[in-house]
Structure formats: C-alpha cells, structure tokens
Amino acid sequence: MHRLPDTYHALKVDAQKCIGCTHCMQSCPTEAIRIRNGLAVIDKKRCVDCGQCLRACPAKAIFVEQDDLDKIKSFKYRVALFPAVTIGQFPENISENQIYDALLKIGFTHLYELEQPIGFLKDSIKEYCRKDKKARPHISTFCPSVVRLIQIRYPSLLDNLIPRKAPHDLGAHLALEQLQNQGAQRDEIGIFYITPCIAKISSVKSPLGEKESIVDGVINMNVLYNKVRKNIRTTDIPDTSDRRETLTRDGILWSLTRGEARHFGERSMAIDGIHNVIRFLERLENEEVPDIDFLELRACDQSCAGGNLTAGNRFLTVERLEHRAKRYESSSKFKDHPIQRLAPKLKSKLISDPIDAKPVFILDRDREKALEKMSKMQRIICFLPGIDCGACGAPNCQALAEDMVNQKAKMSDCVFLQQTWQEENKISTSKALKNMEKKWGKDRFKADCNKRGRRNEGF
Amino acid sequence: MELNFSIEGGDFTQAGQASSRVKKVLKQLGVDPKCIKSIVIALYEAEVNVVAHAHRGQIRIQIEKDKIITIIEDEGPGIPDIALAMQEGFSTASKKVREMGFGAGMGLPNIKKNTNELQIDSVVGESTTVKMVNYF
Ligand SMILES: Nc1ncnc2c1ncn2[C@@H]1O[C@H](COP(=O)(O)OP(=O)(O)OP(=O)(O)O)[C@@H](O)[C@H]1O
Ligand code: SF4
Ligand code: SF4
Ligand SMILES: [Mg+2]
C-alpha cells in the first residue's frame, strides 16, 4: 500500500523528446507550465492532472510514470480492477468473454469490473444529498481532476463536494472482502487498478480525502489494451459471465457523461471537458446559476470514455457501452441479492475525509505584500505588448508579469521589450541573443534543418 | 490599488466582466472565499442594474489591505424613491428585461445583504451612484 507525498503527480517531461514548442503551455487550463532552458516545466502545485498538455504535445514528450505489469507476479492473488470503459475500448467483434479470458491469460487471477456494486455508492450519495443542507448544488467527487481544480481555484465550493469515495475504492474493498472471506491474507492480495487517465493515477497514489491507497499498483489502460489484444483467443473461448454476476446497467454507464447525474436530484446537470467545467464553475461561484440539486463534472470530453490513457475512439467507446448496458439489469434489481450482506461494511468504507483548500494563485501570504505585487503587475502589464505569444516562456503577458513580481522572470524575457531596448541602445545585440539562448537553449537560433522542433512541421 | 471599468446600457452579455476580473484579483490577494463571493455577487447585481436601467456607467474600484471600495456611477433615469427601490420585489424593469430573466426586484436587496456599507445617491433624470464597501 502506497504512502506518497500529497502532491504526487504522474506526469513527467522527457528532456530528450521535449522541443520546447509551447503547445502544452498554451493548452494548460491552470497556467501550470513554463518553458525553461528550452524545456517544459510543470508546476506540481498548479497541475490538476487534466492531461490537456499530454494531448497537445506534438513530440510525445509528456509521459506518465506507471507500474510494471510484472509487479503482479509477486502476489498470490492478482486482482485486475478495471472500469467498464475498458471493455468499450475494444471493437464490437471482440466479446466480453474474450477480453476477460485474455486478462486471465496475462496473469490475473481475479477480475473485478470495478463498478459492480455501484448500488452501494449510489445509495450512499443519495443519503448524503438528502441529509446535507449546507451547500447546493452537491458536486460529485468522481473526477479527481475536477476535485483538484476546485481545491486550487474554487475553494468557496469545497462545501459543495460530496465526501464519498470513487467507484475504484468500492471495487477494491469488494475484492478484498470476498478474497479474505475465501481465506486469503491481505499481503497475498495484489490489487491492480487499470486507469483511463492520469488524474486517477495521482488520486490512487495520493488519495484525496483518504489516508492511504488501497491499491497496490496502477496500469495504464492503453498499455493493458495492447497486452489484451495480443492474448485474444478466437477458439475455445470460456464462459466468464459468472465473474460479471453483480455488474449492473448503472455501473456500466456510471463513468460516462450523465452516468451519475441521471440518478440524483430533481434537477441535475452533467458537464464534461475541463474548459466547459471551468466556465461553469466561474458562474456557479458568482451564483449565476439556477437552483440545481446535483452537478456531475468531468475533466474529459465524453467523460472517462475520453480519458487521456484510453486507446479507443471516445464516441465509439460510448456507443459500445450504451449498447452493452442494455443487456444488464438496473442496480435496483439487486435488492435481494446475497451481495447485500456486504452493504453495511462496504458503505462504511465509502465515506471520505473533508477536502481542504489548496489556494495556489495567491501572490503573497502577506496581504500588504500581495497588494504591492499586484500594483507592480499592473504597471508591468502597461509595457508588455499583449500579444500572448509565449516566446518569453510564459503562456501570456499577464502570466509573465506575475512571474516577474514573483522573481521568476525578468523584463528582458519579453522579446518585444528586448527589441525596443536594443533600438534604444539600452542593451547590446549579443547580450540580447544570450538572453534568448538562456530561455530557449543554446544553438536554438542557428540555421539547422535538423534541429529539434523541426519534427513539428505539418502535424 | 485601483481598477476601472466602463459599462454600456442594454448589453447584458457584458455584465459580469468587472466582477470576474475583481474575483481573480481578490483571489490573488488571498481574500477569504466567502468574502469574495459577497463582493462578486454585489458587484454583479450593480453591473446588471446599469445595463438594465441606465444608459452607461463607470466602475471605480479601490482595493486596500483591509477593504474594497466600489463606486458605480451611471448616466440614466435615476431612482426617484430609493427606499422603495430597496424593497424586495420592487421593480420597474421593462417586459424585455424580464424576458431575459432579470427584474425580480431582488438586485438592490441582494447588494445590501452582501456589503458592509452601502450608499445610493441619485439625481432623477440624470444619474445614480452606488457606493459599496466590503471589509475583508
Ligand atoms: N442604476 C439604476 N438606474 C436607475 N434605476 C435603477 C438603477 N438601479 C436600480 N434601479 C431601480 O430600482 C429598482 C429595483 O432594483 P433591483 O436591482 O432591486 O431590481 P431589478 O433590477 O428591477 O430586478 P433584479 O435586480 O431582481 O433583476 C429597479 O427596478 C429600478 O427601477
Ligand atoms: S495535466 Fe493539465 S493542469 Fe497539469 S500541466 Fe498538464 S495541462 Fe496543466
Ligand atoms: S473524466 Fe474520467 S478519465 Fe477524465 S480525468 Fe476525470 S476521471 Fe479521469
Ligand atoms: Mg437589478
């Protein structure tokens, strides 16, 4: 079980591959990226793991740390804990049985589609929403990227968050419970979570509102996808349906857009896509929103079907899952099922600690100093061109001014200012070039048809 | 520190610009979120009032270490009876404005609720000046 510092982020920049092209920097919704010495640098405090940068990078330089699949071998009981979207990655002609069979062939001994007992979570959220009157609308904590966003940028909405854990916690507890009932020891059980996104990696490794992670390893969905494809059998496919006995329609749809919203409140809304979420939270914070009971917010377009570590086309994934869900019963049909015996125990595990604010946009803890910096920023802005070109290594002029007052950048970082200074003989041409090289790396400005960044052509 | 904005009457899409900007600034200054919320709500209502009822206006905001002073001055019809206008539900909003979802007569009472000090002065047929002070 992991215990990592609470700002753990799975994203890393590969210095060999990064060409400092600024695409990631421009795409980041929290302005967490700067270019230093020709390379992208991510500010961990500001990053919400939304994966926009990963999608925007043309050089595939932003990558994700992950656990080696071989790690499963060190456990006697090897649990693959995977969300229903995993099944949606595959083309329709590959059946659930074939996928389950391939997972067993890879080396897992137990397979848990993690939304199996979703009814417990659904009830728990319903109960909370009915009782809690302190803030409305209630906001789902399903998407860790959204929760982090609220922590750093919308702390006034923290009370709206529903303190309930994610389906993967539920699935993991169910697996543990059932295996231990069969006589397995906790340290013989390895639970491996198959993740559709980097946000879930970070939240599994340093859980929000939880003390430690229940999961023993995390495997990226796209990596697993390749492994499974290689192990698909076309003859003698075993029947694995007993392993999906408690899977429900609600569970299959849970991680898709409206998967939660459809169950809660008289009036509910579902918003997907990080930029849409931000625009909406701005409004919500200003109370420019009608009376809504429940809000489902997801960082990815098409929710987890569009997760940044998925392999399939998100629209096809949604289509397959919706089609698949029709064959399964709704969770309310499981009221008399023996699994209900586990309800009290599992439900008690679903409650999470309150989530705290992590304001990272404050200029200075000292109000007077912050005001000073703010006034200084306003004066600096008057001199910057307002083109937001990114050539200074900051995403826009405003951000550069902010970096300047925080001593993280200099006036000369602005290429336009520097140009004016040369014109006025305030700085020599060679000094100006040196400044540029510092920011963008040596030799960046020499003519060279094979230099880094050339690969950037025509993507 | 000072911030200035101008508002055009009739353009509802523009209302909220000043309050959004002020919100960002106050967050950077580390002002308590609940306090920011009150300020933003009051400012937004005042902005909408200029858009809905007046011709054009100016917003002048002064931020000090313990308070924010906002003055919204407009050219417009003015308010004949301020005490009446302050009552919940009182509105002279046109049908058109009502159709846009405004005109419940809750703006001024809401401003009152969300500010520490509120002063409204008006010259009928000329202008209205709303001064709000919030302490952090
Ligand atoms: N800036 C202004 N200029 C002229 N009249 C105003 C101004 N602000 C408010 N009023 C008058 O005061 C009345 C009450 O204002 P208030 O903001 O409380 O309600 P409203 O604007 O009519 O509706 P709501 O704010 O709920 O959308 C208005 O209907 C209008 O007659
Ligand atoms: S994951 Fe999102 S928040 Fe983090 S650096 Fe990338 S774009 Fe920015
Ligand atoms: S929407 Fe789903 S896949 Fe995307 S970041 Fe949130 S939890 Fe991850
Ligand atoms: Mg009004």
XYZ file of C-alpha atoms and ligand atoms in Angstrom:
643
model
C 0.000 0.000 0.000
C 1.319 3.363 -1.021
C 2.042 6.350 1.127
C 3.328 9.199 -1.029
C 3.570 12.953 -0.540
C 0.263 14.639 -1.250
C 1.361 16.487 -4.359
C 2.204 13.322 -6.255
C 1.672 13.739 -9.978
C 2.205 11.045 -12.539
C 3.170 13.405 -15.372
C 6.797 13.852 -16.341
C 8.525 15.703 -19.173
C 11.097 13.748 -21.172
C 14.013 16.173 -21.653
C 15.257 14.150 -24.631
C 11.995 14.487 -26.502
C 10.698 17.905 -25.429
C 11.268 20.516 -28.147
C 10.004 23.465 -26.092
C 7.357 24.276 -28.684
C 4.948 25.891 -26.136
C 1.914 23.851 -27.213
C 1.483 22.276 -23.792
C 1.985 25.611 -22.066
C -0.767 27.221 -24.107
C -3.175 24.362 -23.509
C -2.912 24.181 -19.724
C -6.082 25.463 -18.041
C -4.308 26.385 -14.803
C -1.215 28.018 -16.359
C 0.948 25.403 -14.673
C 3.579 25.144 -17.432
C 6.556 27.378 -18.256
C 9.418 26.890 -20.698
C 12.823 26.985 -19.027
C 16.066 26.322 -20.896
C 14.062 25.203 -23.887
C 12.097 22.588 -21.926
C 8.576 22.450 -20.498
C 8.465 22.564 -16.705
C 5.284 21.654 -14.823
C 4.437 23.371 -11.554
C 3.161 20.485 -9.445
C 1.173 22.737 -7.143
C -0.894 24.096 -10.001
C -1.280 20.935 -12.057
C -4.698 19.302 -11.815
C -3.782 16.261 -13.926
C -6.289 17.061 -16.634
C -3.963 15.812 -19.356
C -4.536 18.686 -21.774
C -0.770 19.097 -22.132
C -0.313 15.423 -22.886
C -2.849 15.671 -25.693
C -1.309 18.884 -27.044
C 2.314 17.729 -27.172
C 3.356 17.001 -30.780
C 6.612 15.330 -29.692
C 5.031 12.879 -27.224
C 7.441 14.251 -24.641
C 4.977 14.298 -21.764
C 4.695 10.857 -20.322
C 3.279 9.024 -17.370
C 5.103 7.050 -14.752
C 3.483 3.700 -14.241
C 3.913 0.398 -12.504
C 5.405 -2.516 -14.367
C 2.877 -5.230 -15.209
C 5.432 -7.764 -13.968
C 4.825 -6.459 -10.477
C 1.673 -8.561 -10.321
C 3.780 -11.704 -10.185
C 4.785 -11.062 -6.600
C 1.239 -11.724 -5.363
C -0.618 -14.987 -4.951
C -3.999 -13.404 -5.660
C -3.736 -10.961 -8.542
C -6.754 -8.722 -8.963
C -7.372 -6.682 -12.103
C -9.610 -3.829 -11.028
C -10.846 -2.201 -14.208
C -13.541 0.308 -15.095
C -16.271 -0.642 -17.541
C -14.796 1.768 -20.099
C -12.039 -0.802 -20.568
C -14.491 -3.053 -22.395
C -15.547 -0.090 -24.526
C -12.012 0.259 -25.898
C -12.352 -2.870 -27.967
C -14.141 -3.261 -31.273
C -17.567 -4.862 -31.025
C -16.403 -8.161 -32.542
C -14.248 -8.883 -29.505
C -16.591 -10.236 -26.861
C -16.618 -9.678 -23.114
C -15.671 -13.341 -22.704
C -12.663 -12.931 -24.963
C -11.474 -9.859 -23.076
C -11.941 -11.498 -19.661
C -10.178 -14.608 -20.903
C -7.217 -12.566 -22.180
C -6.898 -10.796 -18.827
C -6.639 -14.180 -17.113
C -4.076 -15.294 -19.650
C -1.957 -12.224 -18.898
C -1.686 -13.452 -15.339
C -4.520 -12.018 -13.301
C -6.371 -14.488 -11.100
C -9.385 -12.335 -10.216
C -11.230 -9.864 -12.391
C -13.338 -7.070 -10.973
C -15.115 -4.678 -13.206
C -14.990 -2.036 -10.537
C -18.472 -0.581 -10.894
C -20.024 -3.934 -9.886
C -21.565 -2.921 -6.581
C -22.382 0.629 -7.759
C -25.747 0.492 -5.997
C -23.956 0.930 -2.652
C -22.292 4.114 -3.818
C -25.477 5.359 -5.398
C -27.399 4.861 -2.152
C -24.637 6.445 -0.104
C -24.578 9.557 -2.310
C -28.384 9.729 -2.241
C -28.425 9.571 1.548
C -25.779 12.269 1.839
C -27.562 14.609 -0.558
C -30.841 14.151 1.272
C -29.330 14.992 4.662
C -26.800 17.682 3.845
C -28.265 21.135 3.660
C -25.140 23.269 3.948
C -24.412 23.791 0.288
C -26.135 23.333 -3.019
C -25.718 22.104 -5.661
C -23.968 18.984 -4.454
C -20.941 18.337 -6.621
C -19.697 14.848 -7.386
C -16.128 13.963 -6.407
C -15.911 11.294 -9.101
C -13.347 13.036 -11.301
C -10.146 13.723 -9.337
C -9.076 16.373 -11.803
C -12.202 18.387 -11.067
C -11.718 17.986 -7.321
C -8.164 19.322 -7.579
C -9.377 22.195 -9.703
C -11.904 23.144 -7.032
C -9.223 22.859 -4.339
C -6.863 25.273 -6.023
C -9.194 27.623 -7.856
C -12.704 27.463 -6.378
C -12.198 26.941 -2.642
C -15.558 28.593 -1.924
C -17.185 25.496 -3.462
C -15.434 22.912 -1.289
C -18.513 22.564 0.920
C -20.481 21.507 -2.142
C -18.329 18.439 -2.729
C -19.898 15.138 -1.750
C -17.500 13.390 0.654
C -17.774 9.972 -0.936
C -15.019 7.868 -2.457
C -14.737 6.775 -6.048
C -16.031 3.531 -7.592
C -12.499 2.106 -7.665
C -12.378 2.233 -3.866
C -15.667 0.422 -3.732
C -14.483 -2.219 -6.200
C -11.226 -2.678 -4.309
C -12.997 -3.154 -0.981
C -15.377 -5.648 -2.517
C -12.478 -7.631 -3.957
C -10.624 -7.612 -0.641
C -13.725 -8.590 1.277
C -14.551 -11.505 -0.990
C -10.976 -12.794 -1.213
C -10.389 -12.562 2.514
C -13.663 -14.395 3.117
C -12.211 -17.172 0.994
C -9.192 -17.312 3.297
C -6.645 -15.104 1.521
C -4.292 -12.955 3.602
C -4.168 -9.232 2.843
C -0.477 -9.343 1.889
C -1.110 -12.161 -0.556
C -3.548 -9.996 -2.482
C -2.305 -7.557 -5.090
C -4.903 -5.122 -6.406
C -4.013 -3.539 -9.749
C -6.067 -0.664 -10.959
C -6.393 -0.182 -14.709
C -6.650 3.560 -15.206
C -8.220 5.548 -18.048
C -6.415 8.741 -17.047
C -3.527 10.337 -15.216
C -5.850 12.003 -12.729
C -6.918 8.644 -11.354
C -3.262 7.578 -11.105
C -2.478 10.553 -8.921
C -5.607 10.097 -6.855
C -4.921 6.413 -6.318
C -1.322 7.104 -5.329
C -2.098 10.062 -3.102
C -5.813 9.796 -2.424
C -7.852 12.906 -1.781
C -9.688 12.804 1.492
C -8.165 9.424 2.360
C -5.135 8.433 4.361
C -3.672 5.746 2.173
C -4.358 3.971 -1.055
C -5.978 0.568 -1.099
C -4.485 -0.239 -4.491
C -1.099 -1.958 -4.913
C -0.329 -0.858 -8.436
C -1.654 1.147 -11.359
C -1.578 0.095 -15.001
C -2.385 2.390 -17.890
C -5.371 1.342 -19.922
C -3.640 1.799 -23.273
C -0.760 -0.442 -22.176
C -3.141 -3.115 -20.973
C -5.146 -2.767 -24.171
C -2.155 -3.801 -26.267
C -1.450 -6.762 -23.980
C -5.054 -7.933 -24.137
C -5.250 -7.615 -27.925
C -2.221 -9.903 -28.201
C -3.854 -12.511 -25.974
C -7.298 -12.669 -27.562
C -8.341 -16.228 -28.279
C -10.658 -16.995 -31.173
C -11.451 -20.635 -30.350
C -12.400 -22.432 -27.110
C -13.449 -19.173 -25.503
C -14.540 -19.912 -21.931
C -17.735 -18.550 -20.430
C -16.738 -15.926 -17.875
C -20.183 -14.493 -17.220
C -20.218 -15.654 -13.578
C -17.494 -13.059 -12.964
C -19.917 -10.343 -14.020
C -22.799 -11.596 -11.957
C -23.300 -8.393 -9.997
C -22.493 -5.950 -12.794
C -25.353 -3.555 -13.493
C -26.516 -1.215 -16.203
C -25.967 1.719 -13.858
C -22.410 0.590 -13.222
C -21.544 0.296 -16.894
C -22.846 3.788 -17.589
C -21.502 5.417 -14.384
C -18.281 6.837 -15.830
C -19.932 8.158 -18.990
C -21.460 11.620 -19.209
C -24.743 11.748 -17.222
C -23.803 8.391 -15.679
C -24.183 9.915 -12.230
C -26.396 12.908 -12.963
C -29.250 10.689 -14.117
C -29.654 9.256 -10.629
C -29.591 12.282 -8.350
C -31.827 15.196 -7.524
C -34.865 16.658 -9.196
C -32.651 18.878 -11.293
C -29.179 17.742 -12.185
C -26.570 18.761 -14.705
C -23.624 16.996 -16.298
C -20.729 18.918 -17.790
C -17.729 17.361 -19.479
C -14.496 18.895 -20.788
C -12.178 20.838 -18.488
C -12.733 24.195 -20.191
C -16.503 23.799 -20.005
C -16.175 22.863 -16.352
C -14.102 25.968 -15.622
C -16.559 28.272 -17.336
C -19.389 26.735 -15.399
C -17.641 26.870 -12.022
C -16.963 30.587 -12.562
C -20.693 31.109 -12.960
C -21.585 28.861 -10.079
C -19.228 30.752 -7.823
C -20.967 34.011 -8.758
C -24.346 32.373 -8.115
C -25.318 32.985 -11.729
C -26.817 29.507 -11.930
C -30.409 28.396 -11.294
C -31.423 26.050 -8.489
C -29.621 22.813 -9.299
C -29.513 19.830 -6.935
C -26.672 17.794 -8.347
C -23.678 18.525 -10.549
C -21.596 15.938 -12.348
C -18.347 17.466 -13.612
C -15.781 15.565 -15.662
C -12.465 16.820 -16.993
C -12.556 14.844 -20.235
C -14.796 15.319 -23.228
C -17.224 12.337 -23.122
C -16.049 11.734 -19.538
C -13.907 8.652 -18.986
C -14.569 7.361 -22.499
C -12.317 10.257 -23.476
C -9.735 9.592 -20.740
C -6.198 10.530 -21.737
C -4.854 6.996 -21.351
C -7.575 5.231 -23.289
C -6.934 3.508 -26.585
C -10.243 3.719 -28.403
C -12.203 6.469 -30.093
C -14.294 8.079 -27.360
C -17.532 8.182 -29.332
C -17.245 4.533 -30.313
C -16.494 3.673 -26.693
C -19.669 5.420 -25.560
C -21.658 3.652 -28.252
C -20.398 0.211 -27.287
C -21.015 0.780 -23.597
C -24.528 2.113 -24.101
C -25.305 -0.862 -26.266
C -23.770 -3.213 -23.735
C -25.634 -1.644 -20.811
C -28.962 -2.634 -22.349
C -28.172 -6.270 -21.656
C -27.717 -5.680 -17.927
C -30.232 -5.084 -15.146
C -30.540 -1.836 -13.245
C -28.902 -1.788 -9.802
C -32.300 -1.635 -8.099
C -32.880 -5.243 -9.227
C -30.194 -6.398 -6.815
C -32.082 -5.549 -3.621
C -32.418 -9.202 -2.601
C -29.110 -10.421 -3.947
C -26.702 -12.074 -1.446
C -24.178 -9.297 -2.155
C -26.384 -7.073 0.027
C -24.898 -8.809 3.072
C -21.736 -6.766 2.415
C -23.643 -3.499 2.222
C -23.069 -2.188 5.777
C -19.360 -2.921 5.672
C -18.723 -1.575 2.173
C -20.845 1.501 2.672
C -18.907 2.444 5.785
C -15.731 2.433 3.681
C -17.121 4.916 1.186
C -17.060 7.970 3.386
C -14.063 10.214 2.798
C -12.498 12.946 4.904
C -13.380 16.547 4.105
C -11.355 18.019 1.247
C -9.260 21.085 2.036
C -8.374 24.200 0.061
C -5.026 24.467 -1.691
C -5.025 28.035 -2.953
C -2.028 28.384 -5.276
C -2.827 31.612 -7.038
C -2.116 33.882 -4.065
C 0.673 36.365 -4.832
C 1.850 36.561 -1.234
C 0.638 35.308 2.143
C 1.162 38.833 3.479
C -1.779 40.898 2.223
C 0.196 44.119 2.019
C 2.966 42.478 0.021
C 0.387 40.854 -2.232
C -1.165 44.249 -2.907
C 2.241 45.686 -3.711
C 2.919 42.875 -6.138
C -0.466 43.345 -7.716
C 0.122 47.057 -8.306
C 3.545 46.272 -9.717
C 1.990 43.714 -12.054
C -0.444 46.320 -13.310
C 2.425 48.685 -14.084
C 4.413 45.944 -15.850
C 1.423 44.987 -17.968
C 1.429 48.509 -19.438
C 4.818 47.785 -21.023
C 4.074 44.307 -22.364
C 2.649 44.016 -25.884
C -0.431 41.950 -25.001
C 0.192 39.511 -27.851
C 0.393 36.436 -25.596
C 2.988 34.933 -27.945
C 4.615 32.667 -25.381
C 8.156 33.472 -26.583
C 9.030 34.554 -23.043
C 8.319 31.054 -21.769
C 5.064 32.058 -20.045
C 1.616 31.347 -21.501
C 0.574 35.014 -21.770
C 1.665 38.551 -20.889
C -0.357 38.543 -17.666
C 1.329 35.333 -16.526
C 4.754 36.776 -17.367
C 4.001 39.857 -15.273
C 3.003 37.552 -12.431
C 6.233 35.572 -12.792
C 8.174 38.837 -12.751
C 6.744 40.075 -9.467
C 7.426 36.639 -8.021
C 11.044 36.904 -9.149
C 10.618 34.034 -11.562
C 11.143 36.100 -14.716
C 12.802 39.299 -15.892
C 11.676 42.211 -18.048
C 14.184 41.132 -20.691
C 12.342 37.823 -21.087
C 9.833 39.662 -23.243
C 11.216 39.549 -26.783
C 9.356 42.704 -27.764
C 10.680 44.733 -24.839
C 14.153 43.455 -25.540
C 13.816 44.532 -29.162
C 12.814 48.034 -28.079
C 15.746 48.185 -25.691
C 18.161 47.273 -28.472
C 16.678 50.027 -30.581
C 17.263 52.458 -27.722
C 20.784 51.080 -27.221
C 19.931 50.010 -23.669
C 21.147 46.506 -24.366
C 23.670 45.121 -26.858
C 22.600 42.732 -29.580
C 24.891 39.993 -28.320
C 23.516 40.308 -24.790
C 20.010 40.131 -26.195
C 20.833 36.921 -28.057
C 22.394 35.460 -24.908
C 19.157 36.159 -23.056
C 17.202 34.321 -25.722
C 19.562 31.365 -25.627
C 19.143 31.128 -21.902
C 15.415 30.723 -22.339
C 15.400 28.530 -25.415
C 18.674 26.660 -25.191
C 21.966 27.188 -26.955
C 22.092 26.931 -30.737
C 18.334 27.178 -30.941
C 18.649 30.128 -33.300
C 21.339 28.756 -35.605
C 20.208 27.705 -39.056
C 19.906 23.912 -38.923
C 17.410 21.882 -40.897
C 17.539 19.005 -38.444
C 17.144 20.856 -35.209
C 14.674 19.966 -32.513
C 11.301 21.381 -33.335
C 11.640 20.609 -36.994
C 9.603 17.489 -36.396
C 6.899 19.890 -35.551
C 6.254 20.545 -39.211
C 2.797 19.980 -40.512
C 1.284 17.958 -37.696
C -4.731 49.586 -5.966
C -7.286 50.776 -8.496
C -9.342 49.097 -11.184
C -11.623 50.856 -13.643
C -14.287 49.559 -15.990
C -16.976 51.050 -18.151
C -20.423 49.551 -18.811
C -22.782 50.048 -21.745
C -26.517 50.095 -21.106
C -28.512 47.333 -22.790
C -25.638 44.902 -23.323
C -26.411 42.017 -20.967
C -23.632 39.855 -22.388
C -21.085 42.329 -20.999
C -22.456 42.338 -17.471
C -20.189 40.308 -15.224
C -16.926 41.438 -16.780
C -15.941 43.630 -13.869
C -16.998 41.093 -11.255
C -14.996 38.328 -12.966
C -11.876 40.452 -13.081
C -12.292 41.579 -9.477
C -12.757 37.987 -8.420
C -9.451 36.985 -9.981
C -7.630 39.879 -8.325
C -9.101 39.181 -4.886
C -8.154 35.519 -5.164
C -4.587 36.537 -5.918
C -4.640 38.731 -2.848
C -5.726 35.788 -0.734
C -9.035 37.283 0.405
C -11.387 34.857 2.182
C -13.521 32.974 -0.405
C -16.818 33.754 1.383
C -15.955 37.428 1.369
C -15.024 37.327 -2.328
C -18.338 35.686 -3.060
C -20.287 38.521 -1.403
C -18.332 41.166 -3.263
C -18.754 39.444 -6.599
C -22.499 38.988 -6.101
C -22.999 42.636 -5.092
C -20.870 43.946 -7.937
C -22.601 41.756 -10.481
C -26.045 42.976 -9.378
C -24.875 46.582 -9.575
C -23.425 45.991 -13.052
C -26.685 44.447 -14.229
C -28.649 47.386 -12.858
C -26.669 49.779 -15.027
C -27.151 47.522 -18.052
C -30.875 47.069 -17.368
C -31.912 50.516 -16.188
C -29.330 53.122 -17.283
C -27.535 54.307 -20.447
C -23.910 53.878 -19.495
C -21.742 53.738 -16.419
C -18.287 53.751 -14.861
C -16.958 51.441 -12.186
C -14.112 52.577 -9.967
C -12.699 50.072 -7.556
C -10.164 50.723 -4.889
C -8.590 47.815 -3.064
C -6.772 48.377 0.202
C -5.294 45.881 2.576
C -8.435 45.508 4.662
C -11.252 46.608 2.356
C -12.585 47.120 -1.130
C -14.456 50.266 -2.111
C -16.581 50.122 -5.245
C -18.238 53.117 -6.840
C -20.625 52.597 -9.735
C -21.730 55.809 -11.340
C -24.149 55.876 -14.237
C -25.930 58.231 -16.604
C -29.576 57.259 -16.671
C -33.060 57.877 -15.360
C -32.037 57.880 -11.717
C -34.108 56.428 -8.857
C -36.969 58.655 -7.607
C -37.629 56.798 -4.358
C -34.553 54.939 -3.149
C -36.223 53.462 -0.060
C -38.916 51.962 -2.277
C -36.369 50.637 -4.768
C -34.571 48.901 -1.903
C -37.645 46.824 -1.068
C -37.620 43.189 -2.091
C -39.707 42.623 -5.175
C -39.901 46.247 -6.283
C -39.002 46.592 -9.919
C -39.664 48.875 -12.835
C -37.919 46.559 -15.269
C -39.375 46.545 -18.773
C -41.025 43.489 -20.274
C -37.962 42.965 -22.425
C -35.664 42.907 -19.407
C -37.988 40.495 -17.604
C -37.939 38.167 -20.566
C -34.162 37.999 -20.159
C -34.593 36.659 -16.645
C -33.953 39.891 -14.755
C -36.382 42.214 -13.000
C -37.390 40.254 -9.914
C -36.663 43.312 -7.802
C -34.052 41.427 -5.813
C -30.894 43.185 -7.010
C -30.659 46.071 -4.556
C -31.753 43.994 -1.514
C -29.123 41.441 -2.542
C -26.472 44.157 -2.738
C -27.479 45.338 0.722
C -27.158 41.806 2.079
C -23.713 41.320 0.592
C -21.979 44.572 1.524
C -20.834 46.062 4.807
C -21.649 49.627 3.785
C -23.971 50.755 1.028
C -24.802 54.270 -0.068
C -27.021 55.152 -3.004
C -27.341 58.686 -4.342
C -29.412 59.642 -7.323
C -30.434 62.678 -9.322
C -33.668 61.865 -11.144
C -33.278 62.125 -14.885
C -29.502 62.307 -14.631
C -27.574 59.708 -12.701
C -27.289 57.122 -9.969
C -24.218 56.498 -7.819
C -23.856 53.317 -5.807
C -21.032 53.129 -3.307
C -20.278 49.819 -1.640
C -17.647 48.963 0.927
C -16.667 45.434 1.954
C -14.175 44.660 4.695
C -12.032 41.551 4.240
N -28.787 52.168 -11.831
C -30.113 52.381 -11.798
N -30.669 53.366 -12.525
C -31.993 53.596 -12.497
N -32.858 52.838 -11.770
C -32.358 51.841 -11.023
C -30.979 51.547 -11.001
N -30.765 50.507 -10.171
C -31.978 50.161 -9.702
N -32.946 50.940 -10.210
C -34.393 50.916 -9.901
O -34.592 50.180 -8.723
C -35.439 49.062 -8.979
C -35.063 47.907 -8.117
O -33.771 47.468 -8.466
P -33.354 45.981 -8.159
O -31.970 45.758 -8.653
O -33.635 45.691 -6.736
O -34.374 45.130 -9.024
P -34.426 44.927 -10.607
O -33.150 45.380 -11.222
O -35.669 45.568 -11.100
O -34.571 43.374 -10.717
P -33.434 42.282 -10.453
O -32.253 43.020 -9.912
O -34.017 41.340 -9.444
O -33.160 41.648 -11.754
C -35.308 48.841 -10.458
O -36.421 48.164 -10.999
C -35.177 50.237 -10.993
O -36.422 50.869 -11.057
S -2.101 17.965 -16.707
Fe -3.441 19.729 -17.090
S -3.078 21.051 -15.312
Fe -1.372 19.601 -15.358
S 0.253 20.655 -16.500
Fe -0.910 19.390 -17.968
S -2.444 20.770 -18.814
Fe -1.669 21.740 -16.925
S -13.312 12.394 -16.719
Fe -12.695 10.337 -16.124
S -10.932 9.888 -17.408
Fe -11.192 12.115 -17.466
S -9.861 12.910 -15.844
Fe -11.917 12.638 -14.958
S -11.867 10.579 -14.069
Fe -10.143 10.714 -15.485
Mg -31.283 44.681 -10.526
